[in-house]
Amino acid sequence: MKKQPQDDFIEILTDKYQLLSLDESDLIRELDLGCGVGSFTAALAQRYPERKIFAADVMIGRLRKLVKRNKRMDVNNMTILRVEARNLISYMFPDNSLDRIHFLCPDPWPKDRHRGHRVLVSDFTSQIHRVLKEDGVFHFASDDEDYYAMGNNALRMSGLFIEEVQHISDIADIKSDFEVRWLAEGKKVHHTAWRKIPRPAKSIGH
Ligand SMILES: C[S@@+](CC[C@H](N)C(=O)[O-])C[C@H]1O[C@@H](n2cnc3c(N)ncnc32)[C@H](O)[C@@H]1O
């Protein structure tokens, strides 16, 4: 793969299984998981310049477009990561490190034989819970009715989250690239938000 000038602004984490070293001075951190070309992420970063925004995707070409977009929009509070979503959440973010995760219009893998490729499945929910801060929020959107129902069911059944949509009202006007595309085609895109239920403190005990 030929190096492009934008690559200096992308951290390639593929195949690295180590904790990210985060800047302690970040007060609020948000992650766009599977950000694509990143209109949503860039608008989020521009709205909240005091926050650290992470944008992650496997496709380098999409991330390069995001680098160019950030330059055009003068966005300077974003870290761009090339990485597989499950590896990032399961191995690289420390416990209690993120305020919000946005998981927008993920690839739906509609065929039965491809369901295993879906990122949001029941055994992933505990890792999402682990990396969110105490009142952290998981923002999930999909145009695919089946994936939307399945994902929400996995979050509900985990017992680790409570559905509270008010935690995404501040960004209801920001649309992702795929959302814009689906809306133009007359499809509906559903959004919801799940707040982490903190685990009870361990009692010292008898
Ligand atoms: C349908 S696009 C949605 C992009 C963006 N969230 C939006 O709403 O416009 C799905 C994105 O997820 C990325 N993706 C798919 N599977 C992934 C995985 N396992 N890890 C990281 N990114 C992934 C794809 O490369 C693609 O950019």
Short mmCIF file of C-alpha atoms and ligand atoms in Angstrom, two decimals:
data_model
loop_
_atom_site.label_atom_id
_atom_site.label_comp_id
_atom_site.label_asym_id
_atom_site.label_seq_id
_atom_site.Cartn_x
_atom_site.Cartn_y
_atom_site.Cartn_z
CA MET A 1 0.00 0.00 0.00
CA LYS A 2 1.51 3.31 -1.11
CA LYS A 3 1.83 5.87 1.67
CA GLN A 4 -0.27 9.02 1.28
CA PRO A 5 0.36 12.40 2.96
CA GLN A 6 -2.82 11.95 5.04
CA ASP A 7 -1.35 8.82 6.66
CA ASP A 8 0.73 10.98 9.02
CA PHE A 9 -2.57 11.84 10.73
CA ILE A 10 -3.81 8.24 11.08
CA GLU A 11 -2.69 5.84 13.80
CA ILE A 12 -2.46 2.37 12.34
CA LEU A 13 -3.42 0.00 15.14
CA THR A 14 -4.21 -3.04 13.04
CA ASP A 15 -2.74 -6.08 14.77
CA LYS A 16 -1.65 -4.14 17.85
CA TYR A 17 -3.16 -5.49 21.00
CA GLN A 18 -2.06 -2.96 23.56
CA LEU A 19 -3.78 -0.37 25.68
CA LEU A 20 -3.92 3.09 24.17
CA SER A 21 -2.18 5.65 26.26
CA LEU A 22 -4.77 8.36 26.69
CA ASP A 23 -4.20 11.97 27.53
CA GLU A 24 -5.17 12.41 31.19
CA SER A 25 -6.15 15.99 30.49
CA ASP A 26 -9.03 14.94 28.18
CA LEU A 27 -12.15 15.78 30.17
CA ILE A 28 -14.60 14.20 27.75
CA ARG A 29 -13.85 11.51 25.18
CA GLU A 30 -16.16 10.28 22.44
CA LEU A 31 -15.59 7.53 19.90
CA ASP A 32 -17.20 7.09 16.47
CA LEU A 33 -16.86 3.37 15.83
CA GLY A 34 -16.91 2.59 12.09
CA CYS A 35 -16.82 6.29 11.25
CA GLY A 36 -16.56 5.90 7.46
CA VAL A 37 -15.62 9.15 5.71
CA GLY A 38 -16.64 10.93 8.88
CA SER A 39 -19.10 13.79 8.29
CA PHE A 40 -20.72 12.98 11.62
CA THR A 41 -17.42 12.74 13.51
CA ALA A 42 -16.07 15.96 12.06
CA ALA A 43 -19.28 17.86 12.87
CA LEU A 44 -19.22 16.43 16.42
CA ALA A 45 -15.59 17.48 16.87
CA GLN A 46 -16.35 20.94 15.53
CA ARG A 47 -19.32 21.32 17.88
CA TYR A 48 -17.26 20.32 20.92
CA PRO A 49 -13.70 21.58 20.36
CA GLU A 50 -12.85 21.03 24.05
CA ARG A 51 -13.58 17.28 23.79
CA LYS A 52 -11.30 14.55 22.43
CA ILE A 53 -13.00 12.72 19.58
CA PHE A 54 -11.74 9.34 18.37
CA ALA A 55 -12.69 8.14 14.89
CA ALA A 56 -12.09 4.48 14.04
CA ASP A 57 -12.54 2.46 10.87
CA VAL A 58 -10.83 -0.40 9.05
CA MET A 59 -10.86 1.26 5.65
CA ILE A 60 -7.83 3.50 5.14
CA GLY A 61 -9.31 5.24 2.09
CA ARG A 62 -12.26 6.47 4.16
CA LEU A 63 -9.97 7.68 6.92
CA ARG A 64 -7.84 9.60 4.44
CA LYS A 65 -10.98 11.44 3.33
CA LEU A 66 -11.67 12.25 6.97
CA VAL A 67 -8.15 13.70 7.36
CA LYS A 68 -8.84 15.99 4.40
CA ARG A 69 -12.24 16.93 5.82
CA ASN A 70 -10.70 17.84 9.19
CA LYS A 71 -8.22 20.07 7.45
CA ARG A 72 -10.99 21.86 5.52
CA MET A 73 -13.06 22.27 8.69
CA ASP A 74 -10.09 23.19 10.88
CA VAL A 75 -10.82 20.31 13.28
CA ASN A 76 -7.89 19.70 15.62
CA ASN A 77 -9.36 17.64 18.48
CA MET A 78 -9.61 14.27 16.75
CA THR A 79 -7.52 11.10 16.87
CA ILE A 80 -8.03 8.88 13.83
CA LEU A 81 -7.46 5.16 14.27
CA ARG A 82 -7.26 2.48 11.64
CA VAL A 83 -8.36 -0.57 13.53
CA GLU A 84 -10.93 -3.34 13.70
CA ALA A 85 -13.81 -2.31 15.98
CA ARG A 86 -13.90 -5.41 18.23
CA ASN A 87 -10.15 -5.34 18.78
CA LEU A 88 -10.25 -1.66 19.61
CA ILE A 89 -12.97 -2.03 22.22
CA SER A 90 -11.87 -5.36 23.65
CA TYR A 91 -8.13 -4.73 23.96
CA MET A 92 -7.14 -1.12 23.43
CA PHE A 93 -9.38 1.26 25.35
CA PRO A 94 -8.83 1.13 29.10
CA ASP A 95 -11.72 0.56 31.56
CA ASN A 96 -13.99 3.58 32.14
CA SER A 97 -12.33 5.72 29.49
CA LEU A 98 -15.09 6.90 27.14
CA ASP A 99 -18.07 9.19 27.67
CA ARG A 100 -19.94 8.26 24.49
CA ILE A 101 -19.58 5.70 21.75
CA HIS A 102 -21.40 6.34 18.48
CA PHE A 103 -22.12 3.27 16.38
CA LEU A 104 -23.94 4.58 13.34
CA CYS A 105 -25.34 2.65 10.40
CA PRO A 106 -22.97 -0.31 10.86
CA ASP A 107 -22.75 -2.78 7.99
CA PRO A 108 -25.95 -4.82 8.42
CA TRP A 109 -24.78 -8.14 6.94
CA PRO A 110 -28.38 -9.07 6.04
CA LYS A 111 -27.73 -12.60 4.74
CA ASP A 112 -28.13 -15.34 7.33
CA ARG A 113 -24.75 -16.88 6.54
CA HIS A 114 -22.99 -13.51 7.14
CA ARG A 115 -24.60 -12.68 10.49
CA GLY A 116 -21.35 -13.59 12.26
CA HIS A 117 -19.72 -10.48 10.78
CA ARG A 118 -22.01 -8.16 12.72
CA VAL A 119 -20.08 -6.19 15.29
CA LEU A 120 -22.86 -5.61 17.80
CA VAL A 121 -23.65 -9.01 19.25
CA SER A 122 -24.34 -10.11 22.80
CA ASP A 123 -20.77 -10.95 23.81
CA PHE A 124 -19.57 -7.52 22.68
CA THR A 125 -21.90 -5.65 25.05
CA SER A 126 -19.79 -6.36 28.14
CA GLN A 127 -16.74 -4.82 26.43
CA ILE A 128 -18.74 -1.73 25.51
CA HIS A 129 -19.79 -1.55 29.16
CA ARG A 130 -16.19 -1.92 30.33
CA VAL A 131 -14.78 0.96 28.28
CA LEU A 132 -17.57 3.43 29.03
CA LYS A 133 -17.27 5.73 32.02
CA GLU A 134 -19.77 5.36 34.87
CA ASP A 135 -22.53 7.31 33.09
CA GLY A 136 -21.21 6.62 29.62
CA VAL A 137 -23.58 6.30 26.68
CA PHE A 138 -23.73 3.97 23.69
CA HIS A 139 -25.42 5.64 20.71
CA PHE A 140 -26.72 3.13 18.17
CA ALA A 141 -28.35 3.94 14.83
CA SER A 142 -29.40 1.71 11.99
CA ASP A 143 -31.58 1.66 8.91
CA ASP A 144 -31.72 -2.12 9.06
CA GLU A 145 -34.77 -3.17 11.08
CA ASP A 146 -33.40 -6.61 11.88
CA TYR A 147 -29.96 -5.45 13.05
CA TYR A 148 -31.53 -2.59 15.00
CA ALA A 149 -33.86 -4.97 16.85
CA MET A 150 -31.13 -7.54 17.41
CA GLY A 151 -28.60 -4.98 18.66
CA ASN A 152 -31.05 -3.34 21.03
CA ASN A 153 -32.11 -6.73 22.31
CA ALA A 154 -28.50 -7.67 23.04
CA LEU A 155 -28.01 -4.41 24.97
CA ARG A 156 -31.27 -4.83 26.90
CA MET A 157 -30.73 -8.51 27.71
CA SER A 158 -27.20 -7.84 28.97
CA GLY A 159 -28.71 -6.03 31.95
CA LEU A 160 -25.76 -3.63 31.74
CA PHE A 161 -27.51 -0.65 30.12
CA ILE A 162 -30.66 1.38 30.38
CA GLU A 163 -32.24 2.98 27.31
CA GLU A 164 -32.33 6.79 27.67
CA VAL A 165 -32.53 8.66 24.40
CA GLN A 166 -32.10 12.11 25.95
CA HIS A 167 -28.33 11.57 26.01
CA ILE A 168 -28.12 12.11 22.25
CA SER A 169 -30.52 15.06 21.95
CA ASP A 170 -27.61 17.50 21.61
CA ILE A 171 -26.53 15.88 18.34
CA ALA A 172 -29.89 14.88 16.84
CA ASP A 173 -29.32 17.35 14.00
CA ILE A 174 -25.97 15.85 12.91
CA LYS A 175 -26.39 13.17 10.25
CA SER A 176 -23.80 10.61 9.23
CA ASP A 177 -22.95 10.05 5.57
CA PHE A 178 -24.89 6.81 5.37
CA GLU A 179 -27.85 8.30 7.19
CA VAL A 180 -28.02 11.09 4.61
CA ARG A 181 -27.86 8.49 1.87
CA TRP A 182 -30.61 6.29 3.36
CA LEU A 183 -32.88 9.25 4.10
CA ALA A 184 -32.53 10.40 0.48
CA GLU A 185 -33.66 6.94 -0.58
CA GLY A 186 -36.75 7.26 1.64
CA LYS A 187 -35.52 4.81 4.28
CA LYS A 188 -35.89 5.38 8.01
CA VAL A 189 -32.84 5.52 10.26
CA HIS A 190 -33.55 4.72 13.89
CA HIS A 191 -31.44 6.14 16.72
CA THR A 192 -31.30 5.21 20.34
CA ALA A 193 -29.00 5.63 23.33
CA TRP A 194 -28.10 3.23 26.13
CA ARG A 195 -26.61 4.55 29.34
CA LYS A 196 -24.21 2.30 31.22
CA ILE A 197 -25.50 0.99 34.53
CA PRO A 198 -22.40 1.07 36.74
CA ARG A 199 -21.55 -2.21 38.42
CA PRO A 200 -22.26 -2.07 42.15
CA ALA A 201 -19.16 -1.49 44.26
CA LYS A 202 -17.84 -4.75 45.72
CA SER A 203 -18.66 -5.04 49.40
CA ILE A 204 -15.82 -5.99 51.68
CA GLY A 205 -17.04 -8.87 53.28
CA HIS A 206 -17.75 -11.65 55.62
C1 LIG B 1 -22.16 1.48 6.41
S1 LIG B 1 -20.66 2.29 6.83
C2 LIG B 1 -21.21 3.54 7.99
C3 LIG B 1 -20.20 4.62 8.15
C4 LIG B 1 -20.62 5.77 9.08
N1 LIG B 1 -20.81 5.31 10.45
C5 LIG B 1 -21.88 6.41 8.58
O1 LIG B 1 -22.94 6.21 9.22
O2 LIG B 1 -21.82 7.09 7.56
C6 LIG B 1 -19.89 1.13 7.93
C7 LIG B 1 -18.46 1.49 8.23
O3 LIG B 1 -17.96 0.58 9.20
C8 LIG B 1 -16.67 0.14 8.82
N2 LIG B 1 -16.50 -1.18 9.40
C9 LIG B 1 -17.16 -2.31 9.07
N3 LIG B 1 -16.79 -3.33 9.84
C10 LIG B 1 -15.85 -2.82 10.69
C11 LIG B 1 -15.08 -3.38 11.73
N4 LIG B 1 -15.21 -4.66 12.05
N5 LIG B 1 -14.22 -2.57 12.38
C12 LIG B 1 -14.08 -1.26 12.06
N6 LIG B 1 -14.81 -0.68 11.08
C13 LIG B 1 -15.67 -1.45 10.41
C14 LIG B 1 -16.68 0.15 7.31
O4 LIG B 1 -15.39 0.26 6.78
C15 LIG B 1 -17.54 1.37 7.03
O5 LIG B 1 -16.78 2.55 6.90
#
